[in-house]
CSV table of C-alpha atoms in Angstrom, one decimal:
chain,number,residue,atom,x,y,z
X,387,UNK,CA,59.9,-16.4,79.7
X,388,UNK,CA,58.8,-12.9,78.9
X,389,UNK,CA,56.1,-10.9,80.7
X,390,UNK,CA,53.4,-11.8,78.2
X,391,UNK,CA,54.1,-15.5,78.7
X,392,UNK,CA,54.0,-15.2,82.5
X,393,UNK,CA,50.7,-13.4,82.4
X,394,UNK,CA,49.3,-15.9,79.9
X,395,UNK,CA,50.3,-18.8,82.1
X,396,UNK,CA,48.8,-17.3,85.2
X,397,UNK,CA,45.5,-16.6,83.4
X,398,UNK,CA,45.6,-20.2,82.0
X,399,UNK,CA,46.2,-21.5,85.6
X,400,UNK,CA,43.1,-19.7,86.9
X,401,UNK,CA,41.0,-21.1,84.0
X,402,UNK,CA,42.2,-24.6,84.7
X,403,UNK,CA,41.2,-24.2,88.4
X,404,UNK,CA,37.7,-23.2,87.2
X,405,UNK,CA,37.5,-26.2,84.9
X,406,UNK,CA,38.6,-28.5,87.7
X,407,UNK,CA,35.7,-27.2,89.8
X,408,UNK,CA,33.0,-27.1,87.1
X,409,UNK,CA,34.3,-30.0,84.9
X,410,UNK,CA,32.0,-29.1,81.9
X,411,UNK,CA,32.0,-32.1,79.6
X,412,UNK,CA,32.9,-30.9,76.1
X,413,UNK,CA,34.4,-33.9,74.4
X,414,UNK,CA,33.7,-37.6,74.7
X,415,UNK,CA,36.0,-40.1,72.9
X,416,UNK,CA,34.4,-43.5,72.1
X,417,UNK,CA,36.9,-46.2,71.4
X,418,UNK,CA,34.4,-48.0,69.2
X,419,UNK,CA,36.8,-50.8,68.2
X,420,UNK,CA,40.3,-52.1,68.8
X,421,UNK,CA,40.4,-53.7,65.3
X,422,UNK,CA,42.7,-52.0,62.8
X,423,UNK,CA,43.6,-52.5,59.1
X,424,UNK,CA,47.2,-51.4,59.7
X,425,UNK,CA,50.0,-52.4,62.1
X,426,UNK,CA,51.7,-49.1,62.8
X,427,UNK,CA,55.0,-49.1,64.6
X,428,UNK,CA,54.0,-46.5,67.1
X,429,UNK,CA,50.5,-47.6,68.1
X,430,UNK,CA,49.9,-46.8,71.7
X,431,UNK,CA,47.0,-49.2,71.8
X,432,UNK,CA,48.8,-52.1,70.1
X,433,UNK,CA,45.7,-52.6,68.0
X,434,UNK,CA,45.1,-55.8,66.0
X,435,UNK,CA,43.6,-56.9,62.7
X,436,UNK,CA,42.1,-60.0,64.5
X,437,UNK,CA,38.3,-59.9,64.1
X,438,UNK,CA,38.1,-61.1,67.7
X,439,UNK,CA,39.5,-57.8,68.9
X,440,UNK,CA,37.2,-56.0,71.2
X,441,UNK,CA,34.4,-53.9,69.5
X,442,UNK,CA,31.6,-52.3,71.5
X,443,UNK,CA,28.1,-52.7,70.1
X,444,UNK,CA,26.4,-49.5,69.3
X,445,UNK,CA,23.4,-50.4,71.5
X,446,UNK,CA,25.8,-50.5,74.5
X,447,UNK,CA,27.1,-47.0,73.9
X,448,UNK,CA,23.9,-45.1,73.1
X,449,UNK,CA,22.6,-45.2,76.7
X,450,UNK,CA,25.7,-43.2,77.7
X,451,UNK,CA,24.7,-40.5,75.2
X,452,UNK,CA,21.1,-40.6,76.4
X,453,UNK,CA,22.3,-40.1,80.0
X,454,UNK,CA,24.5,-37.2,79.1
X,455,UNK,CA,21.5,-35.6,77.3
X,456,UNK,CA,19.6,-35.5,80.5
X,457,UNK,CA,22.2,-33.1,82.0
X,458,UNK,CA,23.9,-31.3,79.1
X,459,UNK,CA,23.2,-29.2,76.0
X,460,UNK,CA,24.3,-31.9,73.7
X,461,UNK,CA,25.1,-29.5,70.9
X,462,UNK,CA,28.1,-28.4,72.9
X,463,UNK,CA,29.5,-31.9,73.2
X,464,UNK,CA,31.7,-33.5,70.5
X,465,UNK,CA,31.6,-37.3,70.3
X,466,UNK,CA,34.7,-38.5,68.6
X,467,UNK,CA,34.7,-42.1,67.3
X,468,UNK,CA,38.2,-43.5,67.4
X,469,UNK,CA,39.9,-46.9,67.4
X,470,UNK,CA,41.7,-48.9,66.5
X,471,UNK,CA,40.5,-47.8,63.1
X,472,UNK,CA,36.8,-46.8,63.3
X,473,UNK,CA,36.2,-47.3,59.5
X,474,UNK,CA,36.7,-51.0,59.8
X,475,UNK,CA,33.3,-51.2,61.7
X,476,UNK,CA,30.6,-52.3,59.2
X,477,UNK,CA,28.2,-50.0,61.1
X,478,UNK,CA,30.3,-46.9,61.6
X,479,UNK,CA,28.0,-44.8,59.5
X,480,UNK,CA,25.0,-46.0,61.5
X,481,UNK,CA,27.0,-45.1,64.7
X,482,UNK,CA,27.5,-41.6,63.5
X,483,UNK,CA,24.0,-41.2,62.4
X,484,UNK,CA,22.7,-42.1,65.8
X,485,UNK,CA,25.2,-39.7,67.5
X,486,UNK,CA,23.9,-36.9,65.2
X,487,UNK,CA,20.3,-37.9,65.7
X,488,UNK,CA,20.7,-37.3,69.4
X,489,UNK,CA,22.0,-33.8,68.7
X,490,UNK,CA,25.7,-34.3,69.5
X,491,UNK,CA,28.5,-33.2,67.3
X,492,UNK,CA,30.3,-36.1,65.6
X,493,UNK,CA,34.0,-36.4,64.9
X,494,UNK,CA,36.2,-39.2,63.5
X,495,UNK,CA,39.9,-40.0,63.9
X,496,UNK,CA,41.1,-42.3,61.1
X,497,UNK,CA,44.3,-43.4,59.4
X,498,UNK,CA,42.5,-42.6,56.1
X,499,UNK,CA,43.2,-45.9,54.4
X,500,UNK,CA,39.5,-46.7,53.9
X,501,UNK,CA,38.3,-43.2,53.3
X,502,UNK,CA,37.4,-43.5,49.7
X,503,UNK,CA,34.7,-41.6,47.7
X,504,UNK,CA,31.9,-43.9,48.7
X,505,UNK,CA,32.8,-43.8,52.4
X,506,UNK,CA,33.2,-40.0,52.3
X,507,UNK,CA,29.8,-39.6,50.8
X,508,UNK,CA,28.2,-41.9,53.4
X,509,UNK,CA,29.9,-40.0,56.3
X,510,UNK,CA,28.8,-36.6,55.1
X,511,UNK,CA,25.3,-37.9,54.4
X,512,UNK,CA,25.2,-39.1,58.1
X,513,UNK,CA,26.2,-35.6,59.2
X,514,UNK,CA,29.8,-35.9,60.2
X,515,UNK,CA,31.3,-32.6,61.6
X,516,UNK,CA,35.0,-33.3,61.8
X,517,UNK,CA,37.7,-35.7,60.6
X,518,UNK,CA,41.3,-36.0,61.6
X,519,UNK,CA,43.7,-38.0,59.4
X,520,UNK,CA,47.4,-39.0,59.7
X,521,UNK,CA,50.2,-38.0,57.4
X,522,UNK,CA,53.4,-39.1,59.0
X,523,UNK,CA,56.0,-37.7,56.6
X,524,UNK,CA,56.9,-37.9,53.0
X,525,UNK,CA,55.9,-41.1,51.2
X,526,UNK,CA,58.8,-43.2,52.4
X,527,UNK,CA,58.6,-42.0,56.0
X,528,UNK,CA,54.9,-42.5,56.2
X,529,UNK,CA,55.1,-46.0,54.7
X,530,UNK,CA,57.9,-47.0,57.1
X,531,UNK,CA,55.8,-45.9,60.2
X,532,UNK,CA,52.5,-47.3,58.9
X,533,UNK,CA,54.0,-50.5,57.4
X,534,UNK,CA,51.7,-50.5,54.4
X,535,UNK,CA,52.8,-49.6,50.8
X,536,UNK,CA,49.4,-48.0,50.0
X,537,UNK,CA,48.8,-46.0,53.1
X,538,UNK,CA,50.3,-42.8,51.9
X,539,UNK,CA,48.4,-42.7,48.6
X,540,UNK,CA,45.2,-43.5,50.3
X,541,UNK,CA,45.4,-40.8,52.9
X,542,UNK,CA,46.4,-38.2,50.3
X,543,UNK,CA,43.3,-39.3,48.4
X,544,UNK,CA,41.3,-38.7,51.5
X,545,UNK,CA,42.7,-35.2,52.0
X,546,UNK,CA,41.7,-34.3,48.4
X,547,UNK,CA,38.1,-35.4,49.0
X,548,UNK,CA,37.9,-33.7,52.4
X,549,UNK,CA,39.0,-30.5,50.7
X,550,UNK,CA,35.8,-30.5,48.6
X,551,UNK,CA,33.5,-30.9,51.7
X,552,UNK,CA,32.4,-27.3,52.4
X,553,UNK,CA,30.9,-27.8,55.9
X,554,UNK,CA,33.5,-30.3,57.2
X,555,UNK,CA,36.2,-29.4,59.7
X,556,UNK,CA,39.3,-31.4,59.2
X,557,UNK,CA,43.0,-31.5,60.0
X,558,UNK,CA,46.1,-33.5,59.5
X,559,UNK,CA,48.2,-35.1,62.3
X,560,UNK,CA,51.9,-36.0,62.0
X,561,UNK,CA,53.8,-38.1,64.5
X,562,UNK,CA,57.4,-36.9,64.5
X,563,UNK,CA,60.1,-39.5,64.9
X,564,UNK,CA,63.8,-40.0,64.0
X,565,UNK,CA,62.9,-41.0,60.4
X,566,UNK,CA,60.8,-37.9,59.5
X,567,UNK,CA,62.2,-35.1,61.6
X,568,UNK,CA,64.7,-34.0,58.9
X,569,UNK,CA,62.0,-33.9,56.2
X,570,UNK,CA,59.5,-31.6,57.9
X,571,UNK,CA,60.0,-28.8,55.5
X,572,UNK,CA,59.0,-31.2,52.7
X,573,UNK,CA,56.0,-32.4,54.7
X,574,UNK,CA,54.9,-28.9,55.2
X,575,UNK,CA,55.1,-28.0,51.5
X,576,UNK,CA,53.2,-31.2,50.5
X,577,UNK,CA,50.4,-30.4,52.9
X,578,UNK,CA,50.2,-26.8,51.8
X,579,UNK,CA,50.1,-28.0,48.1
X,580,UNK,CA,47.3,-30.4,49.0
X,581,UNK,CA,45.2,-27.6,50.5
X,582,UNK,CA,45.6,-28.5,54.2
X,583,UNK,CA,44.8,-25.6,56.4
X,584,UNK,CA,45.2,-27.2,59.9
X,585,UNK,CA,48.1,-29.3,61.0
X,586,UNK,CA,49.0,-30.8,64.4
X,587,UNK,CA,52.3,-32.4,65.3
X,588,UNK,CA,52.8,-35.0,68.0
X,589,UNK,CA,55.8,-36.7,69.4
X,590,UNK,CA,55.6,-40.4,70.3
X,591,UNK,CA,55.1,-41.6,73.9
X,592,UNK,CA,56.9,-45.0,74.5
X,593,UNK,CA,53.8,-47.0,75.3
X,594,UNK,CA,52.0,-49.9,73.7
X,595,UNK,CA,53.8,-51.1,70.5
X,596,UNK,CA,56.1,-48.0,70.7
X,597,UNK,CA,57.6,-49.1,74.0
X,598,UNK,CA,61.3,-49.8,73.7
X,599,UNK,CA,61.6,-48.7,70.0
X,600,UNK,CA,64.3,-46.0,70.3
X,601,UNK,CA,64.1,-45.1,66.6
X,602,UNK,CA,60.6,-43.7,67.2
X,603,UNK,CA,62.0,-41.2,69.7
X,604,UNK,CA,63.9,-37.9,69.0
X,605,UNK,CA,66.8,-36.5,71.0
X,606,UNK,CA,66.6,-33.4,73.1
X,607,UNK,CA,68.3,-31.2,70.5
X,608,UNK,CA,66.0,-32.6,67.8
X,609,UNK,CA,63.1,-31.8,70.1
X,610,UNK,CA,64.3,-28.2,70.4
X,611,UNK,CA,64.7,-28.1,66.5
X,612,UNK,CA,61.1,-29.4,66.1
X,613,UNK,CA,59.7,-26.6,68.3
X,614,UNK,CA,61.8,-24.0,66.4
X,615,UNK,CA,60.3,-25.4,63.2
X,616,UNK,CA,56.8,-25.0,64.6
X,617,UNK,CA,57.6,-21.4,65.7
X,618,UNK,CA,58.9,-20.5,62.2
X,619,UNK,CA,56.0,-22.2,60.4
X,620,UNK,CA,53.4,-20.3,62.6
X,621,UNK,CA,55.2,-17.0,61.8
X,622,UNK,CA,54.9,-17.8,58.0
X,623,UNK,CA,51.1,-18.2,58.3
X,624,UNK,CA,50.9,-20.5,55.3
X,625,UNK,CA,49.4,-23.3,57.3
X,626,UNK,CA,47.9,-23.3,60.8
X,627,UNK,CA,50.3,-25.5,62.8
X,628,UNK,CA,50.0,-26.4,66.5
X,629,UNK,CA,52.1,-28.7,68.7
X,630,UNK,CA,49.6,-31.0,70.3
X,631,UNK,CA,48.7,-31.0,74.0
X,632,UNK,CA,51.7,-33.2,74.7
X,633,UNK,CA,53.2,-31.4,77.7
X,634,UNK,CA,54.4,-28.2,79.3
X,635,UNK,CA,57.1,-26.4,77.2
X,636,UNK,CA,58.5,-23.7,79.4
X,637,UNK,CA,59.9,-20.8,77.2
X,638,UNK,CA,58.0,-22.1,74.2
X,639,UNK,CA,54.6,-21.7,75.8
X,640,UNK,CA,52.5,-19.3,73.8
X,641,UNK,CA,54.7,-19.8,70.7
X,642,UNK,CA,53.9,-23.2,69.4
X,643,UNK,CA,50.2,-23.5,70.1
X,644,UNK,CA,47.1,-21.3,69.9
X,645,UNK,CA,46.8,-21.8,73.6
X,646,UNK,CA,48.9,-22.3,76.7
X,647,UNK,CA,49.5,-25.8,77.9
X,648,UNK,CA,46.7,-27.6,79.6
X,649,UNK,CA,45.7,-31.3,80.1
X,650,UNK,CA,41.9,-31.2,80.2
X,651,UNK,CA,41.5,-35.0,80.7
X,652,UNK,CA,38.9,-35.4,83.3
X,653,UNK,CA,38.1,-31.6,83.2
X,654,UNK,CA,36.4,-31.3,79.9
X,655,UNK,CA,37.4,-34.6,78.2
X,656,UNK,CA,36.2,-38.1,78.9
X,657,UNK,CA,36.4,-41.4,77.1
X,658,UNK,CA,34.6,-44.7,76.9
X,659,UNK,CA,37.0,-47.5,76.0
X,660,UNK,CA,36.0,-50.6,74.0
X,661,UNK,CA,35.6,-52.6,77.2
X,662,UNK,CA,33.3,-50.0,78.7
X,663,UNK,CA,36.0,-48.4,81.0
X,664,UNK,CA,35.5,-44.7,81.7
X,665,UNK,CA,38.7,-42.6,81.6
X,666,UNK,CA,40.0,-39.1,80.9
X,667,UNK,CA,41.1,-39.3,77.2
X,668,UNK,CA,42.2,-42.0,74.9
X,669,UNK,CA,45.8,-40.8,74.8
X,670,UNK,CA,46.1,-42.2,78.3
X,671,UNK,CA,47.1,-45.8,78.0
X,672,UNK,CA,47.9,-46.4,81.6
X,673,UNK,CA,45.1,-47.5,84.0
X,674,UNK,CA,43.4,-44.3,85.2
X,675,UNK,CA,40.0,-45.7,84.6
X,676,UNK,CA,37.3,-44.4,87.0
X,677,UNK,CA,34.4,-46.8,86.3
X,678,UNK,CA,32.8,-48.9,83.7
X,679,UNK,CA,29.5,-48.2,81.8
X,680,UNK,CA,28.5,-51.9,82.2
X,681,UNK,CA,28.1,-51.5,85.9
X,682,UNK,CA,28.2,-47.7,86.6
X,683,UNK,CA,26.3,-44.6,85.7
X,684,UNK,CA,28.6,-42.6,83.3
X,685,UNK,CA,27.3,-39.3,84.6
X,686,UNK,CA,27.7,-40.3,88.2
X,687,UNK,CA,31.3,-41.4,87.5
X,688,UNK,CA,32.0,-38.1,85.6
X,689,UNK,CA,30.8,-36.0,88.5
X,690,UNK,CA,32.0,-38.0,91.5
X,691,UNK,CA,35.0,-40.2,90.7
X,692,UNK,CA,37.4,-38.0,88.7
X,693,UNK,CA,39.2,-36.6,91.7
X,694,UNK,CA,42.7,-37.8,90.6
X,695,UNK,CA,42.2,-35.7,87.4
X,696,UNK,CA,40.8,-32.6,89.2
X,697,UNK,CA,43.2,-32.4,92.1
X,698,UNK,CA,46.7,-33.2,90.7
X,699,UNK,CA,48.7,-32.5,93.9
X,700,UNK,CA,49.4,-36.3,94.0
X,701,UNK,CA,51.6,-35.7,91.0
X,702,UNK,CA,54.0,-33.5,93.0
X,703,UNK,CA,56.5,-36.3,93.3
X,704,UNK,CA,59.8,-37.3,91.6
X,705,UNK,CA,61.0,-34.6,89.2
X,706,UNK,CA,57.8,-32.6,89.9
X,707,UNK,CA,58.3,-32.4,93.7
X,708,UNK,CA,60.5,-29.3,93.6
X,709,UNK,CA,59.8,-28.0,90.1
X,710,UNK,CA,59.2,-24.3,89.9
X,711,UNK,CA,56.7,-24.8,87.0
X,712,UNK,CA,54.4,-27.2,88.8
X,713,UNK,CA,52.0,-24.3,89.4
X,714,UNK,CA,51.4,-24.1,85.6
X,715,UNK,CA,51.9,-27.7,84.3
X,716,UNK,CA,50.3,-29.5,87.2
X,717,UNK,CA,52.4,-32.6,86.7
X,718,UNK,CA,52.2,-32.7,82.9
X,719,UNK,CA,49.7,-34.8,80.9
X,720,UNK,CA,48.1,-38.0,82.3
X,721,UNK,CA,49.2,-39.8,79.1
X,722,UNK,CA,52.9,-39.3,80.3
X,723,UNK,CA,52.3,-41.2,83.5
X,724,UNK,CA,52.7,-44.9,83.9
X,725,UNK,CA,50.5,-47.2,85.9
X,726,UNK,CA,52.5,-46.3,89.1
X,727,UNK,CA,52.0,-42.6,88.5
X,728,UNK,CA,55.6,-42.0,87.6
X,729,UNK,CA,56.4,-39.4,84.9
X,730,UNK,CA,57.8,-41.1,81.8
X,731,UNK,CA,59.1,-38.0,80.2
X,732,UNK,CA,59.1,-34.2,80.9
X,733,UNK,CA,59.2,-31.8,78.0
X,734,UNK,CA,60.1,-28.9,80.2
X,735,UNK,CA,63.2,-30.6,81.7
X,736,UNK,CA,64.3,-31.6,78.2
X,737,UNK,CA,64.2,-27.9,77.3
X,738,UNK,CA,65.1,-26.4,80.6
X,739,UNK,CA,68.5,-25.2,79.6
X,740,UNK,CA,67.7,-24.6,75.9
X,741,UNK,CA,67.3,-21.0,74.6
X,742,UNK,CA,65.2,-20.1,71.6
């Protein structure tokens, strides 16, 4: 790493120390349903189409917002409705309207399948602030991952509509796997042609439905090629591309994201799961729940029970025990840890001996 990266990492470490002490809540994910209209190969939640799948009533979630409002400037907190697929809820617009009525920002993460003109109008009328949709490759690659022949056309329709919404912030998410990694230049061009300005790339963690499916994973050399693709795309400045907060990247830090790596789960980010469990963020599928809204005060849990998130020395084990980068990565993201606290994958070690 060069001097600029080393300085940036040190400043980022100091900021993370501050966030650990102050833990200012900035984003709250609400897993408003586990129902879904698709059956994607990589689903970390292993969501279902079954109507019996868990769905939290709006009236159970609103007291959480009212409690937060007693302690926070709610205009500085984004409430993101996620699933499952939030648009399968018959009352999703009412949910968003109530979130906005209380002064919070409102975001939505969706596969885009149901985001037609009528739904788009309803969401904007309710005051939605941001939407994230998934485009997982060219048409054939997207269809393979999403397992629905209409999913690609529907999400591209959604993108066209979002492009006409002046006050809406929106971006596209792509989950890279062995099927689409060789087509990323085509994906990039199709998104640019569609008017997409902001693009995020993820790699797939082997959890939930994705566990054991090797074709969803990419090899170490492919991972290096992916990061080089991101560096090149960012230099071109035709689309704003970031690698997601997936993990610490060593020599690629400061090159593939607008920020240096940080896992802010439990520092600025919390979630309420469909069963009421209170956790860090919804990318975490292992059990790091700290309480439950059905028998705990959300605000008390946020302030008093998130020690595992705010002091991560317990992660200094296994591959992390003697790692010279622990100072900066602090054990990597919580979503990369299993129920036993073991690290499932380490991006830094995959890249450790790879030069740019």
